[in-house]
Amino acid sequence: MTWRTVAKKDFRDAVQSRALWALVGVFVVVSLIASYAYVEVPEMFGEPGGATFGGLLFYTAGFTGLFVPLAAIVVCYKSLAGERELGSIKLLCSLPTTRGHVFAGKVVGRAAVLAFGLGVGLVVGLGFGSALLGEIDLVALLVFLLATLSFVAVYATIVVGLSATTGSTSRATTLALGFFVVFELLWDVVVMGVLYVAGGFSLPSPAEMPDWAFTLMQLSPSSAYFSSIVALLPDLADRVGADPSQAGAGVEVSAADAEPLLASPEVGIVALAAWLLVPLVVGYRRFDAADL
């Protein structure tokens, strides 16, 4: 049995799951409502000049950056921890299959499940939005979909990697939710804390913000995803005013005043690649060394 066989079985089992179809249904509904709201009431979303297809893409990227992590937790947290908890992992590894094949197959299988669910929702939602707008940019749409599917693969790898470190589904859930809280919900607070300590226990003014703060703000997976889209679609980002230098909690960095390398949205692409590779290496090593 190879990693492809493991991945196919994992995907086939998931396709028969009601949870997956519920996920697809929820994201389709969310995409349709969001697209309709953006097109019909553009002023609510910072588009007083009217809605555009480019603006719709970046608006979609905003809520996708929140939905993907939650979907990945639901779909992936049991991937290996559940197999170990039930004892079925012993049967799987007793076949002519290495632990590396099992780990890789789980990552690919769960990433495919997420990509299927999110892909359907994005195509339906953006198709509906483009029909309302009466315009579509096929090149930008393709780049956006590829970037989003890469983000999906990154989060599937992260959560499967966390699941590989434990034989308890409750602990896997805690690890996945903890990661989400720290790196998605509280990352702005973490950045502010670093700036506070580095500034001698006082927050610097916007004019005194260090150059590396922009890079630090792009290190969470969803921020890296948004920055990657800005880097891949720079002209479109300029037209719609998409700015990855804006962070929550009142933290703001002017990319024009920072070092070009540190302020570049291409940092997001590097960060996404790191989020893909590090969980792969760490998750596999922990799983390979585990007592099953």
PDB file of C-alpha atoms in Angstrom:
ATOM      1  CA  MET A   1       0.000   0.000   0.000  1.00  0.00           C
ATOM      2  CA  THR A   2       1.442   3.383  -1.038  1.00  0.00           C
ATOM      3  CA  TRP A   3       0.649   6.915   0.130  1.00  0.00           C
ATOM      4  CA  ARG A   4      -1.613   7.262  -2.913  1.00  0.00           C
ATOM      5  CA  THR A   5      -3.700   4.317  -1.753  1.00  0.00           C
ATOM      6  CA  VAL A   6      -3.971   5.787   1.742  1.00  0.00           C
ATOM      7  CA  ALA A   7      -4.953   9.169   0.300  1.00  0.00           C
ATOM      8  CA  LYS A   8      -7.594   7.680  -2.000  1.00  0.00           C
ATOM      9  CA  LYS A   9      -9.134   5.657   0.836  1.00  0.00           C
ATOM     10  CA  ASP A  10      -9.115   8.695   3.121  1.00  0.00           C
ATOM     11  CA  PHE A  11     -10.797  10.848   0.481  1.00  0.00           C
ATOM     12  CA  ARG A  12     -13.340   8.147  -0.433  1.00  0.00           C
ATOM     13  CA  ASP A  13     -14.314   7.707   3.211  1.00  0.00           C
ATOM     14  CA  ALA A  14     -14.666  11.461   3.668  1.00  0.00           C
ATOM     15  CA  VAL A  15     -16.820  11.872   0.560  1.00  0.00           C
ATOM     16  CA  GLN A  16     -19.346   9.522   2.148  1.00  0.00           C
ATOM     17  CA  SER A  17     -19.395  11.634   5.307  1.00  0.00           C
ATOM     18  CA  ARG A  18     -22.327  13.910   6.051  1.00  0.00           C
ATOM     19  CA  ALA A  19     -19.913  16.302   7.751  1.00  0.00           C
ATOM     20  CA  LEU A  20     -18.143  17.000   4.460  1.00  0.00           C
ATOM     21  CA  TRP A  21     -21.371  17.742   2.623  1.00  0.00           C
ATOM     22  CA  ALA A  22     -22.481  19.936   5.503  1.00  0.00           C
ATOM     23  CA  LEU A  23     -19.172  21.794   5.152  1.00  0.00           C
ATOM     24  CA  VAL A  24     -19.713  22.219   1.414  1.00  0.00           C
ATOM     25  CA  GLY A  25     -23.271  23.425   1.971  1.00  0.00           C
ATOM     26  CA  VAL A  26     -22.276  25.950   4.622  1.00  0.00           C
ATOM     27  CA  PHE A  27     -19.480  27.421   2.530  1.00  0.00           C
ATOM     28  CA  VAL A  28     -21.674  27.631  -0.578  1.00  0.00           C
ATOM     29  CA  VAL A  29     -24.327  29.531   1.390  1.00  0.00           C
ATOM     30  CA  VAL A  30     -21.731  31.805   3.010  1.00  0.00           C
ATOM     31  CA  SER A  31     -20.119  32.520  -0.382  1.00  0.00           C
ATOM     32  CA  LEU A  32     -23.451  33.331  -2.009  1.00  0.00           C
ATOM     33  CA  ILE A  33     -24.559  35.649   0.794  1.00  0.00           C
ATOM     34  CA  ALA A  34     -21.156  37.364   0.973  1.00  0.00           C
ATOM     35  CA  SER A  35     -20.991  37.903  -2.797  1.00  0.00           C
ATOM     36  CA  TYR A  36     -24.524  39.290  -2.892  1.00  0.00           C
ATOM     37  CA  ALA A  37     -23.849  41.628   0.036  1.00  0.00           C
ATOM     38  CA  TYR A  38     -20.601  42.915  -1.478  1.00  0.00           C
ATOM     39  CA  VAL A  39     -22.106  43.572  -4.900  1.00  0.00           C
ATOM     40  CA  GLU A  40     -25.372  45.104  -3.698  1.00  0.00           C
ATOM     41  CA  VAL A  41     -24.009  47.214  -0.815  1.00  0.00           C
ATOM     42  CA  PRO A  42     -20.380  48.014  -1.738  1.00  0.00           C
ATOM     43  CA  GLU A  43     -20.282  51.055   0.566  1.00  0.00           C
ATOM     44  CA  MET A  44     -20.400  48.730   3.576  1.00  0.00           C
ATOM     45  CA  PHE A  45     -17.139  47.144   2.454  1.00  0.00           C
ATOM     46  CA  GLY A  46     -15.122  50.250   1.665  1.00  0.00           C
ATOM     47  CA  GLU A  47     -16.048  50.467  -2.026  1.00  0.00           C
ATOM     48  CA  PRO A  48     -17.902  53.814  -2.348  1.00  0.00           C
ATOM     49  CA  GLY A  49     -17.070  53.884  -6.076  1.00  0.00           C
ATOM     50  CA  GLY A  50     -18.921  50.637  -6.661  1.00  0.00           C
ATOM     51  CA  ALA A  51     -18.165  46.948  -6.487  1.00  0.00           C
ATOM     52  CA  THR A  52     -15.556  45.406  -8.794  1.00  0.00           C
ATOM     53  CA  PHE A  53     -14.504  41.841  -9.507  1.00  0.00           C
ATOM     54  CA  GLY A  54     -11.061  42.541  -8.030  1.00  0.00           C
ATOM     55  CA  GLY A  55     -12.641  43.878  -4.873  1.00  0.00           C
ATOM     56  CA  LEU A  56     -14.827  40.783  -4.688  1.00  0.00           C
ATOM     57  CA  LEU A  57     -11.733  38.549  -4.838  1.00  0.00           C
ATOM     58  CA  PHE A  58      -9.982  40.329  -1.978  1.00  0.00           C
ATOM     59  CA  TYR A  59     -13.190  40.492   0.046  1.00  0.00           C
ATOM     60  CA  THR A  60     -13.630  36.740  -0.456  1.00  0.00           C
ATOM     61  CA  ALA A  61     -10.025  36.206   0.647  1.00  0.00           C
ATOM     62  CA  GLY A  62     -10.872  37.901   3.938  1.00  0.00           C
ATOM     63  CA  PHE A  63     -13.589  35.505   5.087  1.00  0.00           C
ATOM     64  CA  THR A  64     -11.892  32.506   3.444  1.00  0.00           C
ATOM     65  CA  GLY A  65      -8.866  33.160   5.659  1.00  0.00           C
ATOM     66  CA  LEU A  66     -11.108  32.560   8.678  1.00  0.00           C
ATOM     67  CA  PHE A  67     -13.215  29.706   7.289  1.00  0.00           C
ATOM     68  CA  VAL A  68     -10.322  27.523   6.086  1.00  0.00           C
ATOM     69  CA  PRO A  69      -8.681  27.100   9.532  1.00  0.00           C
ATOM     70  CA  LEU A  70     -11.997  26.146  11.135  1.00  0.00           C
ATOM     71  CA  ALA A  71     -12.818  23.716   8.331  1.00  0.00           C
ATOM     72  CA  ALA A  72      -9.336  22.188   8.568  1.00  0.00           C
ATOM     73  CA  ILE A  73      -9.787  21.561  12.285  1.00  0.00           C
ATOM     74  CA  VAL A  74     -13.132  19.830  11.706  1.00  0.00           C
ATOM     75  CA  VAL A  75     -11.861  17.687   8.824  1.00  0.00           C
ATOM     76  CA  CYS A  76      -8.299  16.895   9.927  1.00  0.00           C
ATOM     77  CA  TYR A  77      -7.995  16.716  13.709  1.00  0.00           C
ATOM     78  CA  LYS A  78      -8.880  12.990  13.862  1.00  0.00           C
ATOM     79  CA  SER A  79      -6.763  12.039  10.850  1.00  0.00           C
ATOM     80  CA  LEU A  80      -4.018  10.220  12.785  1.00  0.00           C
ATOM     81  CA  ALA A  81      -4.952  10.739  16.438  1.00  0.00           C
ATOM     82  CA  GLY A  82      -8.298   9.028  15.805  1.00  0.00           C
ATOM     83  CA  GLU A  83      -6.643   6.054  14.110  1.00  0.00           C
ATOM     84  CA  ARG A  84      -4.259   5.658  17.050  1.00  0.00           C
ATOM     85  CA  GLU A  85      -7.011   6.062  19.628  1.00  0.00           C
ATOM     86  CA  LEU A  86      -9.119   3.346  17.974  1.00  0.00           C
ATOM     87  CA  GLY A  87      -6.125   1.091  17.379  1.00  0.00           C
ATOM     88  CA  SER A  88      -6.747   0.871  13.627  1.00  0.00           C
ATOM     89  CA  ILE A  89      -3.377   2.485  12.964  1.00  0.00           C
ATOM     90  CA  LYS A  90      -1.706  -0.808  13.947  1.00  0.00           C
ATOM     91  CA  LEU A  91      -3.588  -2.658  11.218  1.00  0.00           C
ATOM     92  CA  LEU A  92      -2.789   0.039   8.693  1.00  0.00           C
ATOM     93  CA  CYS A  93       0.912  -0.035   9.522  1.00  0.00           C
ATOM     94  CA  SER A  94       0.993  -3.851   9.646  1.00  0.00           C
ATOM     95  CA  LEU A  95       0.382  -3.899   5.903  1.00  0.00           C
ATOM     96  CA  PRO A  96       3.387  -3.331   3.602  1.00  0.00           C
ATOM     97  CA  THR A  97       3.082   0.378   4.302  1.00  0.00           C
ATOM     98  CA  THR A  98       5.627   2.634   5.971  1.00  0.00           C
ATOM     99  CA  ARG A  99       4.680   5.297   8.483  1.00  0.00           C
ATOM    100  CA  GLY A 100       5.866   7.838   5.959  1.00  0.00           C
ATOM    101  CA  HIS A 101       3.323   6.543   3.442  1.00  0.00           C
ATOM    102  CA  VAL A 102       0.556   6.719   6.040  1.00  0.00           C
ATOM    103  CA  PHE A 103       1.479  10.258   7.082  1.00  0.00           C
ATOM    104  CA  ALA A 104       1.804  11.526   3.500  1.00  0.00           C
ATOM    105  CA  GLY A 105      -1.427   9.796   2.470  1.00  0.00           C
ATOM    106  CA  LYS A 106      -3.343  11.385   5.337  1.00  0.00           C
ATOM    107  CA  VAL A 107      -2.017  14.851   4.476  1.00  0.00           C
ATOM    108  CA  VAL A 108      -2.867  14.513   0.777  1.00  0.00           C
ATOM    109  CA  GLY A 109      -6.253  12.889   1.439  1.00  0.00           C
ATOM    110  CA  ARG A 110      -7.421  15.504   3.941  1.00  0.00           C
ATOM    111  CA  ALA A 111      -6.080  18.345   1.795  1.00  0.00           C
ATOM    112  CA  ALA A 112      -8.067  16.955  -1.152  1.00  0.00           C
ATOM    113  CA  VAL A 113     -11.220  16.803   0.985  1.00  0.00           C
ATOM    114  CA  LEU A 114     -10.797  20.426   2.051  1.00  0.00           C
ATOM    115  CA  ALA A 115      -9.931  21.553  -1.475  1.00  0.00           C
ATOM    116  CA  PHE A 116     -13.061  19.872  -2.818  1.00  0.00           C
ATOM    117  CA  GLY A 117     -15.347  21.467  -0.243  1.00  0.00           C
ATOM    118  CA  LEU A 118     -13.841  24.943  -0.408  1.00  0.00           C
ATOM    119  CA  GLY A 119     -13.380  24.810  -4.172  1.00  0.00           C
ATOM    120  CA  VAL A 120     -17.061  24.162  -4.776  1.00  0.00           C
ATOM    121  CA  GLY A 121     -18.036  27.028  -2.491  1.00  0.00           C
ATOM    122  CA  LEU A 122     -15.601  29.465  -4.101  1.00  0.00           C
ATOM    123  CA  VAL A 123     -16.604  28.622  -7.665  1.00  0.00           C
ATOM    124  CA  VAL A 124     -20.314  28.982  -6.848  1.00  0.00           C
ATOM    125  CA  GLY A 125     -19.896  32.170  -4.824  1.00  0.00           C
ATOM    126  CA  LEU A 126     -17.513  33.944  -7.195  1.00  0.00           C
ATOM    127  CA  GLY A 127     -19.506  32.786 -10.210  1.00  0.00           C
ATOM    128  CA  PHE A 128     -22.646  34.263  -8.672  1.00  0.00           C
ATOM    129  CA  GLY A 129     -20.811  37.491  -7.828  1.00  0.00           C
ATOM    130  CA  SER A 130     -19.351  37.860 -11.306  1.00  0.00           C
ATOM    131  CA  ALA A 131     -22.808  37.295 -12.821  1.00  0.00           C
ATOM    132  CA  LEU A 132     -24.214  40.109 -10.668  1.00  0.00           C
ATOM    133  CA  LEU A 133     -21.299  42.378 -11.598  1.00  0.00           C
ATOM    134  CA  GLY A 134     -21.366  41.452 -15.266  1.00  0.00           C
ATOM    135  CA  GLU A 135     -17.577  41.129 -15.341  1.00  0.00           C
ATOM    136  CA  ILE A 136     -14.908  38.533 -14.671  1.00  0.00           C
ATOM    137  CA  ASP A 137     -11.097  38.419 -14.804  1.00  0.00           C
ATOM    138  CA  LEU A 138     -10.243  34.808 -15.581  1.00  0.00           C
ATOM    139  CA  VAL A 139      -6.491  35.184 -14.988  1.00  0.00           C
ATOM    140  CA  ALA A 140      -7.005  36.831 -11.603  1.00  0.00           C
ATOM    141  CA  LEU A 141      -9.639  34.220 -10.711  1.00  0.00           C
ATOM    142  CA  LEU A 142      -7.266  31.364 -11.566  1.00  0.00           C
ATOM    143  CA  VAL A 143      -4.424  32.895  -9.529  1.00  0.00           C
ATOM    144  CA  PHE A 144      -6.780  33.468  -6.604  1.00  0.00           C
ATOM    145  CA  LEU A 145      -8.068  29.881  -6.694  1.00  0.00           C
ATOM    146  CA  LEU A 146      -4.539  28.436  -6.864  1.00  0.00           C
ATOM    147  CA  ALA A 147      -3.404  30.614  -3.946  1.00  0.00           C
ATOM    148  CA  THR A 148      -6.462  29.614  -1.927  1.00  0.00           C
ATOM    149  CA  LEU A 149      -5.990  25.907  -2.626  1.00  0.00           C
ATOM    150  CA  SER A 150      -2.350  26.281  -1.542  1.00  0.00           C
ATOM    151  CA  PHE A 151      -3.584  27.848   1.704  1.00  0.00           C
ATOM    152  CA  VAL A 152      -5.969  24.910   2.118  1.00  0.00           C
ATOM    153  CA  ALA A 153      -3.062  22.479   1.690  1.00  0.00           C
ATOM    154  CA  VAL A 154      -1.031  24.415   4.260  1.00  0.00           C
ATOM    155  CA  TYR A 155      -3.754  24.233   6.902  1.00  0.00           C
ATOM    156  CA  ALA A 156      -4.444  20.571   6.208  1.00  0.00           C
ATOM    157  CA  THR A 157      -0.736  19.903   6.747  1.00  0.00           C
ATOM    158  CA  ILE A 158      -0.691  21.912   9.971  1.00  0.00           C
ATOM    159  CA  VAL A 159      -3.667  20.139  11.542  1.00  0.00           C
ATOM    160  CA  VAL A 160      -2.636  16.650  10.358  1.00  0.00           C
ATOM    161  CA  GLY A 161       0.854  17.383  11.680  1.00  0.00           C
ATOM    162  CA  LEU A 162      -0.622  18.310  15.064  1.00  0.00           C
ATOM    163  CA  SER A 163      -2.798  15.182  14.999  1.00  0.00           C
ATOM    164  CA  ALA A 164       0.333  13.102  14.322  1.00  0.00           C
ATOM    165  CA  THR A 165       1.920  14.220  17.585  1.00  0.00           C
ATOM    166  CA  THR A 166      -0.655  12.546  19.860  1.00  0.00           C
ATOM    167  CA  GLY A 167      -2.778   9.423  20.216  1.00  0.00           C
ATOM    168  CA  SER A 168      -5.696  11.260  21.807  1.00  0.00           C
ATOM    169  CA  THR A 169      -8.397  13.017  19.783  1.00  0.00           C
ATOM    170  CA  SER A 170      -9.195  15.347  22.683  1.00  0.00           C
ATOM    171  CA  ARG A 171      -5.537  16.406  22.858  1.00  0.00           C
ATOM    172  CA  ALA A 172      -5.445  16.803  19.088  1.00  0.00           C
ATOM    173  CA  THR A 173      -8.504  19.053  19.301  1.00  0.00           C
ATOM    174  CA  THR A 174      -6.862  21.140  22.024  1.00  0.00           C
ATOM    175  CA  LEU A 175      -3.663  21.526  20.002  1.00  0.00           C
ATOM    176  CA  ALA A 176      -5.537  22.509  16.842  1.00  0.00           C
ATOM    177  CA  LEU A 177      -7.789  25.005  18.618  1.00  0.00           C
ATOM    178  CA  GLY A 178      -4.823  26.402  20.539  1.00  0.00           C
ATOM    179  CA  PHE A 179      -2.947  26.966  17.291  1.00  0.00           C
ATOM    180  CA  PHE A 180      -5.984  28.698  15.795  1.00  0.00           C
ATOM    181  CA  VAL A 181      -6.448  30.973  18.801  1.00  0.00           C
ATOM    182  CA  VAL A 182      -2.773  32.012  18.990  1.00  0.00           C
ATOM    183  CA  PHE A 183      -1.945  32.375  15.311  1.00  0.00           C
ATOM    184  CA  GLU A 184      -5.292  33.605  13.996  1.00  0.00           C
ATOM    185  CA  LEU A 185      -7.363  35.273  16.722  1.00  0.00           C
ATOM    186  CA  LEU A 186      -4.580  36.640  18.928  1.00  0.00           C
ATOM    187  CA  TRP A 187      -1.684  37.149  16.512  1.00  0.00           C
ATOM    188  CA  ASP A 188      -2.118  40.948  16.547  1.00  0.00           C
ATOM    189  CA  VAL A 189      -1.857  40.834  20.336  1.00  0.00           C
ATOM    190  CA  VAL A 190       1.304  38.739  20.061  1.00  0.00           C
ATOM    191  CA  VAL A 191       2.818  41.273  17.656  1.00  0.00           C
ATOM    192  CA  MET A 192       1.905  44.128  19.959  1.00  0.00           C
ATOM    193  CA  GLY A 193       3.470  42.258  22.878  1.00  0.00           C
ATOM    194  CA  VAL A 194       6.726  41.806  20.959  1.00  0.00           C
ATOM    195  CA  LEU A 195       6.738  45.485  19.973  1.00  0.00           C
ATOM    196  CA  TYR A 196       6.003  46.473  23.561  1.00  0.00           C
ATOM    197  CA  VAL A 197       8.951  44.492  24.939  1.00  0.00           C
ATOM    198  CA  ALA A 198      11.303  45.489  22.106  1.00  0.00           C
ATOM    199  CA  GLY A 199      10.366  49.143  22.623  1.00  0.00           C
ATOM    200  CA  GLY A 200      11.406  49.140  26.274  1.00  0.00           C
ATOM    201  CA  PHE A 201       7.924  48.340  27.597  1.00  0.00           C
ATOM    202  CA  SER A 202       6.189  51.025  25.598  1.00  0.00           C
ATOM    203  CA  LEU A 203       4.484  50.879  22.218  1.00  0.00           C
ATOM    204  CA  PRO A 204       6.191  52.856  19.441  1.00  0.00           C
ATOM    205  CA  SER A 205       4.256  55.461  17.487  1.00  0.00           C
ATOM    206  CA  PRO A 206       3.318  54.618  13.875  1.00  0.00           C
ATOM    207  CA  ALA A 207       6.217  56.769  12.639  1.00  0.00           C
ATOM    208  CA  GLU A 208       8.683  54.865  14.853  1.00  0.00           C
ATOM    209  CA  MET A 209       7.415  51.380  14.003  1.00  0.00           C
ATOM    210  CA  PRO A 210      10.396  49.096  13.261  1.00  0.00           C
ATOM    211  CA  ASP A 211      10.678  47.690   9.764  1.00  0.00           C
ATOM    212  CA  TRP A 212      10.539  44.084  10.934  1.00  0.00           C
ATOM    213  CA  ALA A 213       7.050  44.639  12.385  1.00  0.00           C
ATOM    214  CA  PHE A 214       5.574  44.349   8.882  1.00  0.00           C
ATOM    215  CA  THR A 215       7.237  40.972   8.404  1.00  0.00           C
ATOM    216  CA  LEU A 216       6.080  39.785  11.828  1.00  0.00           C
ATOM    217  CA  MET A 217       2.492  40.691  11.016  1.00  0.00           C
ATOM    218  CA  GLN A 218       2.576  38.460   7.938  1.00  0.00           C
ATOM    219  CA  LEU A 219       3.682  35.328   9.780  1.00  0.00           C
ATOM    220  CA  SER A 220       0.264  33.964  10.746  1.00  0.00           C
ATOM    221  CA  PRO A 221      -1.032  31.588   8.044  1.00  0.00           C
ATOM    222  CA  SER A 222      -4.086  33.665   7.090  1.00  0.00           C
ATOM    223  CA  SER A 223      -2.044  36.897   6.937  1.00  0.00           C
ATOM    224  CA  ALA A 224       0.560  35.138   4.804  1.00  0.00           C
ATOM    225  CA  TYR A 225      -2.251  33.936   2.529  1.00  0.00           C
ATOM    226  CA  PHE A 226      -3.619  37.451   2.060  1.00  0.00           C
ATOM    227  CA  SER A 227      -0.143  38.889   1.475  1.00  0.00           C
ATOM    228  CA  SER A 228       0.546  36.154  -1.081  1.00  0.00           C
ATOM    229  CA  ILE A 229      -2.511  37.166  -3.093  1.00  0.00           C
ATOM    230  CA  VAL A 230      -1.373  40.803  -2.982  1.00  0.00           C
ATOM    231  CA  ALA A 231       2.069  39.711  -4.196  1.00  0.00           C
ATOM    232  CA  LEU A 232       0.624  37.576  -6.998  1.00  0.00           C
ATOM    233  CA  LEU A 233      -1.931  40.192  -8.102  1.00  0.00           C
ATOM    234  CA  PRO A 234      -0.135  43.503  -7.427  1.00  0.00           C
ATOM    235  CA  ASP A 235      -1.956  45.606 -10.050  1.00  0.00           C
ATOM    236  CA  LEU A 236      -5.345  44.396  -8.899  1.00  0.00           C
ATOM    237  CA  ALA A 237      -4.375  44.972  -5.262  1.00  0.00           C
ATOM    238  CA  ASP A 238      -3.375  48.570  -6.061  1.00  0.00           C
ATOM    239  CA  ARG A 239      -6.669  49.241  -7.823  1.00  0.00           C
ATOM    240  CA  VAL A 240      -8.804  47.993  -4.945  1.00  0.00           C
ATOM    241  CA  GLY A 241      -6.535  49.307  -2.176  1.00  0.00           C
ATOM    242  CA  ALA A 242      -5.724  45.907  -0.677  1.00  0.00           C
ATOM    243  CA  ASP A 243      -3.040  46.581   1.923  1.00  0.00           C
ATOM    244  CA  PRO A 244      -1.402  43.721   3.861  1.00  0.00           C
ATOM    245  CA  SER A 245       0.363  46.253   6.094  1.00  0.00           C
ATOM    246  CA  GLN A 246      -2.852  46.814   7.999  1.00  0.00           C
ATOM    247  CA  ALA A 247      -3.116  44.694  11.156  1.00  0.00           C
ATOM    248  CA  GLY A 248      -5.855  44.525  13.736  1.00  0.00           C
ATOM    249  CA  ALA A 249      -5.778  45.939  17.219  1.00  0.00           C
ATOM    250  CA  GLY A 250      -4.671  49.310  15.920  1.00  0.00           C
ATOM    251  CA  VAL A 251      -1.242  48.212  14.720  1.00  0.00           C
ATOM    252  CA  GLU A 252      -0.288  49.849  11.460  1.00  0.00           C
ATOM    253  CA  VAL A 253       2.905  49.817   9.423  1.00  0.00           C
ATOM    254  CA  SER A 254       3.570  51.891   6.351  1.00  0.00           C
ATOM    255  CA  ALA A 255       5.183  49.713   3.731  1.00  0.00           C
ATOM    256  CA  ALA A 256       6.453  52.806   1.947  1.00  0.00           C
ATOM    257  CA  ASP A 257       8.649  53.766   4.908  1.00  0.00           C
ATOM    258  CA  ALA A 258      10.044  50.306   5.630  1.00  0.00           C
ATOM    259  CA  GLU A 259      12.887  48.397   4.034  1.00  0.00           C
ATOM    260  CA  PRO A 260      11.612  46.972   0.711  1.00  0.00           C
ATOM    261  CA  LEU A 261      12.608  43.402   1.604  1.00  0.00           C
ATOM    262  CA  LEU A 262      10.914  43.511   5.003  1.00  0.00           C
ATOM    263  CA  ALA A 263       7.833  45.317   3.709  1.00  0.00           C
ATOM    264  CA  SER A 264       7.357  43.165   0.631  1.00  0.00           C
ATOM    265  CA  PRO A 265       4.133  41.128   0.442  1.00  0.00           C
ATOM    266  CA  GLU A 266       6.293  38.362  -1.066  1.00  0.00           C
ATOM    267  CA  VAL A 267       7.181  37.619   2.551  1.00  0.00           C
ATOM    268  CA  GLY A 268       3.744  36.004   2.720  1.00  0.00           C
ATOM    269  CA  ILE A 269       4.703  33.455   0.075  1.00  0.00           C
ATOM    270  CA  VAL A 270       7.824  32.511   2.047  1.00  0.00           C
ATOM    271  CA  ALA A 271       5.794  32.259   5.254  1.00  0.00           C
ATOM    272  CA  LEU A 272       3.214  29.986   3.596  1.00  0.00           C
ATOM    273  CA  ALA A 273       5.989  27.724   2.302  1.00  0.00           C
ATOM    274  CA  ALA A 274       7.426  27.526   5.813  1.00  0.00           C
ATOM    275  CA  TRP A 275       4.009  26.649   7.270  1.00  0.00           C
ATOM    276  CA  LEU A 276       3.837  23.813   4.754  1.00  0.00           C
ATOM    277  CA  LEU A 277       7.312  22.381   5.333  1.00  0.00           C
ATOM    278  CA  VAL A 278       7.739  22.716   9.109  1.00  0.00           C
ATOM    279  CA  PRO A 279       4.548  20.806  10.108  1.00  0.00           C
ATOM    280  CA  LEU A 280       5.433  18.131   7.536  1.00  0.00           C
ATOM    281  CA  VAL A 281       8.864  17.557   9.044  1.00  0.00           C
ATOM    282  CA  VAL A 282       7.844  17.877  12.701  1.00  0.00           C
ATOM    283  CA  GLY A 283       4.622  15.880  12.311  1.00  0.00           C
ATOM    284  CA  TYR A 284       6.314  13.043  10.448  1.00  0.00           C
ATOM    285  CA  ARG A 285       9.196  12.799  12.913  1.00  0.00           C
ATOM    286  CA  ARG A 286       6.835  12.706  15.896  1.00  0.00           C
ATOM    287  CA  PHE A 287       4.618  10.122  14.204  1.00  0.00           C
ATOM    288  CA  ASP A 288       7.588   7.995  13.107  1.00  0.00           C
ATOM    289  CA  ALA A 289       8.977   7.939  16.658  1.00  0.00           C
ATOM    290  CA  ALA A 290       5.616   7.307  18.369  1.00  0.00           C
ATOM    291  CA  ASP A 291       4.797   4.094  20.171  1.00  0.00           C
ATOM    292  CA  LEU A 292       1.679   2.912  18.363  1.00  0.00           C
TER     293      LEU A 292
END
